[in-house]
Amino acid sequence: MRKMVSFPSRRRRVFAAVLATPFLSTVMSVAAADPVPVTTLAYGCMGCHAAPAAEGSGIRTLAGRDADDLLAAMKEYRAPGGTASTSMHRVIGGYSDVELQALADHFAGQEP
Amino acid sequence: MRVRARGWLCLFLACGLAGWSCAAPADPPVWKAVPEVRDWLNGAEPQFEHLHLDLPLVSEEGMSVPLAIDVTSAMTPDDSIVAIRVFAAGNPQPEVLDLTLDPRLGRAVFETRIRLDESQTVLVLARHSDGRVFAAEQAVRVANSGCLARSEEAFDAPMGEPRVAVPDPFPADRGHGEVRSLILHPMETGFREGPDGEPLPRRIIEDFSVSLDGEIVLAARFHAAMSANPYLAFRLAPEQDGELVLRWLDETGEERSATRTVRVVD
Amino acid sequence: MSADPVRRRLLGALGASIGLTAAGLPIQLSAAGGRVVIVGGGFGGAAAARALRQLSPGLDVTLIEPSAVFRTCPFSNLYLGGLRDYGSLGHHYGYLQGPHGIRVVRATAVDVDVERRRVHLHDGGRVPYDRLILSPGIDMRWDALEGYDEAAAQRLPHAWKAGAQTRLLHRQLRAMDDGGLFVMVIPDNPYRCPPGPYERAAMVAHYCKRHKPKSKILLLDAKDGFSKQALFEQGWRDVYGDMIEWVGFSADGQVLRVDADERLAETAFGERHRAAVMNVIPPQQAGRIARQARVTDSSGWVPVKPETFESRQVPGIYVIGDAAVAAPMPKSAFCAHAQAGVTAAAVLASLANRPPPSPVWLNTCYSLIAPDYGISISGQYRLRDNAIAEVTGGISPLEAGPGLRQREADHARDWYHVMTTAIWGA
């Protein structure tokens, strides 16, 4: 992350006159106590990828696609310097490998 | 709406508040825990009354959090608030704002904007002319939202021209009116690095004063936790027409002032 | 929570299914009983109804909404800019009622009897619930800005709830003379759709550039900074030159008083701006039913438990969308949709007397600078230390070619189509 302060403490955000975008900080580790159910994970994707409306638009539908292809595409978005997109590369970093695999399997198992 | 299970409701309220507060219940109160506060209290025990704070419960960005202070006081020479201190102990430095008041203000009512580095409890203390200290505090949750994050621009501007709004005219018979003041200034905290990785030198306005016909009616010390472009609104109750001078002095020695004519209704 | 009679009743009724799920198998919730009532058919409420029926196809779901057609605030700025027609903002509830088995009650919810768990309707009707989801959106705070009340809004429209107000502002803009001054009064945070005013400025400029090129757009803002500011300012400059001027708090942008008859805005330090058209976006609060249900706090918004969006003040009532204090999640349509999914799962878990599943929420907000020029912000949110935290996200780059701006504009349109179809459509 952009280093801006050298407080002796953990405090270093707002007090520093101009705030660094929290986004620029490294992605917080995904270490929630309980796993997020795949239905909840997948619901989030439906904000843009809900079928069948996405069909024919610039946004791809996910249902019924090959799990390996989906996983590879998601990991490509997540890789440093990976596929440029409008928003995928910004939100994908929050998912663990296990979650991405679960999402790929979930969508692959849906009727296209 | 009818709620019979009031106890239940209270329980939920209590749970909610517990979840929000920043300090564990066992922690000593801020006024006891912070050395700078203890020093200023100098043995006095604050009374949590006569002082009202208005702060948001949740701030989505802590750069400029509106704070309103209202101390109940007639502001007569024998019965007045003489000093107010604002503390934010969750900041790297707890001091925010020191105010020294004169009865000619008419009311001990202020509005300003402050910086809060993280979720914390803001404490305000007010010293009465008889030595009592009134207090109020409020927890503010700072939920930094990327959506509202400001762009990073390096401030390099000198002090700008001040803005001052004065009621014209003021009401008669010691009626008070609100004076608003703002000056463009980066209030660089000294805790921040520039693009080259070097710490940006601290540069804040330290002193602000208001004189009415040559006599100081309000003196303020601004700390780094005042927002950039510091804003302060206060009350004034002039008895007759006169001249109001506001003066800002930053720590490089640069000074700005503004003069306004005061008119009182006949 | 053992005091909850509904839970006890359901616990008995659902013994079998709970036994099944104890082994950690995927929950089959179709057996879950309970009546879920949703107030408000916007992005949050209608999505919650859909999500509940998707997760639990047999569930008894009632949606209370006074309008036959829902008009979206998203893309209402495009209507002002002349990029879309008014009809395209409207979505009806036919699909929710028919194929999706949601009972849609066309009525205004006026009160909540928390003790008896019933929603009171304007016509005297009573709708009982086991779990209540409020998605009431916002109300204007008519007391917050001197001179701005409901009558003043007929001359100085807010257009911050899509509908008649949007049409009024559209008419005023069309009737404005070339060279007229369009003034927008913008409140301090929090308010619905943080980037909305700045997209609106761009869309008004888009219209003026083609039809009223001598006009100016003046933004009087109570804040010193705003969402995607650098991107907006760059886009405004690149596309519209100096047509749009933004005045923040420190430059005396905070408006303290408006005069509807004179179309005048007066700032904190005494500037008076007279407008040809004035769009006043006043401070806001949670929609009225949230205040009636006493789930709001002194801020006027609704504090919620972050993992479920159940009210901190009244158990059994969940509040999603703009009305809830979800910071750092913004008050956006996308977030309302995301909250609907998480809260639907939490409500079903609650009915089955199970702990709520772990949540994750997403957000993406597109803003259009011009028909071929889009920018966006995205974020992912999770629970950290029992609070919502932004775990990752970002905004469009400042340095980008026309290709990316075009793609973002296309994605904005695609997003609107997908989201509205997923909620109200087939």
XYZ file of C-alpha atoms in Angstrom, chain C residues 34-253:
220
model
C -43.132 -18.801 8.181
C -44.502 -15.716 6.561
C -42.036 -13.173 5.303
C -43.381 -9.716 4.538
C -41.355 -7.167 2.611
C -42.177 -3.470 2.542
C -40.861 -1.615 -0.488
C -40.519 -2.910 -4.028
C -37.298 -1.218 -5.085
C -33.914 -2.773 -5.754
C -33.675 -4.080 -2.182
C -37.232 -5.236 -1.510
C -38.063 -6.761 -4.874
C -34.673 -8.514 -4.977
C -35.260 -9.863 -1.479
C -38.612 -11.284 -2.553
C -36.983 -12.982 -5.542
C -34.071 -14.285 -3.476
C -36.344 -15.706 -0.782
C -38.418 -17.628 -3.312
C -35.297 -18.821 -5.082
C -33.755 -20.160 -1.889
C -37.032 -21.497 -0.554
C -39.556 -22.002 -3.371
C -42.534 -22.745 -1.108
C -42.066 -19.820 1.212
C -44.966 -17.461 1.892
C -43.636 -14.111 0.639
C -45.648 -10.883 0.530
C -44.378 -7.683 -1.005
C -46.127 -4.444 -0.015
C -45.618 -1.637 -2.505
C -47.932 1.268 -3.321
C -46.814 1.826 -6.925
C -47.865 -0.279 -9.852
C -44.658 0.673 -11.629
C -41.303 1.178 -10.013
C -39.147 3.942 -11.517
C -35.448 3.493 -10.963
C -33.162 6.250 -9.770
C -30.293 4.521 -11.586
C -30.396 5.794 -15.176
C -32.838 8.590 -14.316
C -29.902 10.932 -14.959
C -29.688 9.456 -18.459
C -33.305 10.423 -18.976
C -32.453 14.000 -17.947
C -29.577 13.921 -20.418
C -31.797 12.723 -23.253
C -30.163 9.316 -23.540
C -33.218 7.316 -22.500
C -36.938 7.831 -22.451
C -38.962 7.990 -19.276
C -40.748 4.721 -19.947
C -37.488 2.799 -19.883
C -37.076 3.634 -16.192
C -40.288 1.832 -15.244
C -40.563 -1.772 -14.093
C -43.731 -3.504 -13.006
C -44.428 -6.373 -10.657
C -46.222 -8.779 -12.942
C -43.418 -11.300 -13.104
C -42.960 -11.303 -9.358
C -46.631 -12.077 -8.872
C -47.082 -14.609 -11.621
C -44.233 -16.994 -12.330
C -42.420 -16.285 -9.090
C -45.299 -16.768 -6.676
C -44.812 -13.608 -4.669
C -47.931 -12.011 -3.271
C -47.759 -8.350 -4.231
C -50.037 -6.111 -2.188
C -50.523 -2.725 -3.761
C -50.775 -0.593 -0.656
C -48.855 1.785 1.559
C -47.536 0.349 4.795
C -48.254 2.980 7.422
C -47.235 1.318 10.672
C -45.824 -1.817 12.232
C -47.317 -3.486 15.272
C -44.143 -5.036 16.584
C -45.823 -6.907 19.382
C -48.370 -8.673 17.202
C -46.058 -8.752 14.241
C -48.424 -7.114 11.810
C -47.975 -4.457 9.184
C -50.765 -1.884 9.036
C -51.828 -0.707 5.603
C -53.236 2.678 4.634
C -56.639 1.133 3.920
C -56.909 -0.436 7.343
C -55.627 -3.822 6.196
C -53.330 -5.856 8.416
C -50.617 -8.139 7.114
C -49.176 -10.576 9.654
C -45.556 -11.605 9.473
C -43.048 -13.861 11.151
C -40.127 -11.962 9.708
C -40.345 -8.458 8.248
C -37.945 -6.935 5.748
C -38.144 -3.188 5.297
C -36.594 -1.753 2.180
C -38.181 1.680 2.395
C -35.567 3.784 0.644
C -35.295 7.406 1.636
C -37.441 10.339 2.598
C -36.406 13.941 2.274
C -35.785 15.822 5.504
C -38.029 18.773 4.885
C -36.848 20.531 8.029
C -33.163 20.434 7.182
C -32.680 23.206 4.648
C -34.342 26.550 5.279
C -36.915 27.330 2.638
C -37.073 23.819 1.225
C -40.295 21.963 1.906
C -42.661 19.860 -0.158
C -44.188 22.936 -1.744
C -40.758 24.330 -2.632
C -39.892 21.003 -4.259
C -42.604 21.712 -6.819
C -40.548 24.670 -8.023
C -37.063 23.435 -7.141
C -37.291 19.681 -7.772
C -35.039 17.249 -5.943
C -35.624 14.464 -8.471
C -33.917 12.184 -5.951
C -36.813 9.749 -5.974
C -37.514 8.785 -9.536
C -40.984 9.637 -10.769
C -42.928 12.869 -11.036
C -40.007 14.823 -9.629
C -37.713 13.505 -12.351
C -40.192 14.524 -15.035
C -40.537 17.963 -13.479
C -36.799 18.562 -13.566
C -36.697 17.218 -17.120
C -39.416 19.695 -18.167
C -37.677 22.606 -16.455
C -34.377 21.796 -18.136
C -36.047 21.553 -21.546
C -37.786 24.878 -20.966
C -34.620 26.655 -19.852
C -33.246 29.364 -22.144
C -29.865 28.882 -23.761
C -27.421 30.581 -21.418
C -29.444 29.722 -18.326
C -27.744 28.784 -15.073
C -28.537 25.284 -13.790
C -27.796 25.150 -10.063
C -27.603 21.915 -8.109
C -27.601 21.981 -4.296
C -25.827 18.905 -2.902
C -25.958 17.686 0.708
C -23.329 16.381 3.088
C -22.953 12.612 3.572
C -24.742 10.329 4.037
C -27.270 10.445 1.216
C -28.608 8.148 -1.508
C -26.156 7.418 -4.346
C -22.937 9.287 -3.482
C -21.797 9.784 -7.116
C -25.318 10.536 -8.374
C -25.192 14.344 -8.297
C -21.971 14.414 -10.271
C -23.253 12.038 -12.925
C -26.375 14.206 -13.131
C -24.178 17.258 -13.734
C -22.535 15.444 -16.641
C -25.875 14.363 -18.102
C -27.320 17.877 -17.839
C -24.138 19.127 -19.524
C -24.559 16.529 -22.258
C -28.020 17.868 -22.974
C -26.940 21.516 -22.754
C -23.904 21.016 -24.977
C -26.190 19.982 -27.801
C -29.182 22.226 -27.173
C -28.153 25.083 -24.889
C -24.404 25.464 -25.321
C -24.193 28.843 -23.569
C -25.623 27.420 -20.349
C -23.627 26.758 -17.191
C -23.993 24.184 -14.466
C -23.090 25.240 -10.940
C -22.773 22.620 -8.200
C -23.052 23.988 -4.663
C -21.828 21.271 -2.351
C -21.884 20.961 1.441
C -18.794 18.693 1.209
C -15.153 19.250 0.400
C -14.806 16.068 -1.602
C -16.965 13.500 -3.343
C -17.053 10.027 -4.809
C -14.795 9.444 -7.842
C -13.981 13.170 -7.738
C -10.795 13.140 -9.794
C -12.440 10.983 -12.468
C -15.498 13.189 -12.628
C -13.494 16.402 -12.792
C -11.315 14.989 -15.530
C -14.325 13.762 -17.479
C -16.239 17.024 -17.104
C -13.225 18.972 -18.341
C -12.476 16.643 -21.234
C -16.026 16.458 -22.528
C -17.658 19.717 -21.455
C -14.805 22.200 -21.034
C -15.740 24.701 -18.339
C -19.480 24.195 -18.513
C -19.594 22.541 -15.057
C -18.314 24.353 -11.984
C -18.108 22.621 -8.614
C -17.960 24.674 -5.413
C -17.161 22.680 -2.280
C -17.726 23.504 1.372
C -14.450 25.391 1.814
C -15.097 27.508 -1.249
C -18.466 28.540 0.208
C -20.521 25.842 -1.459
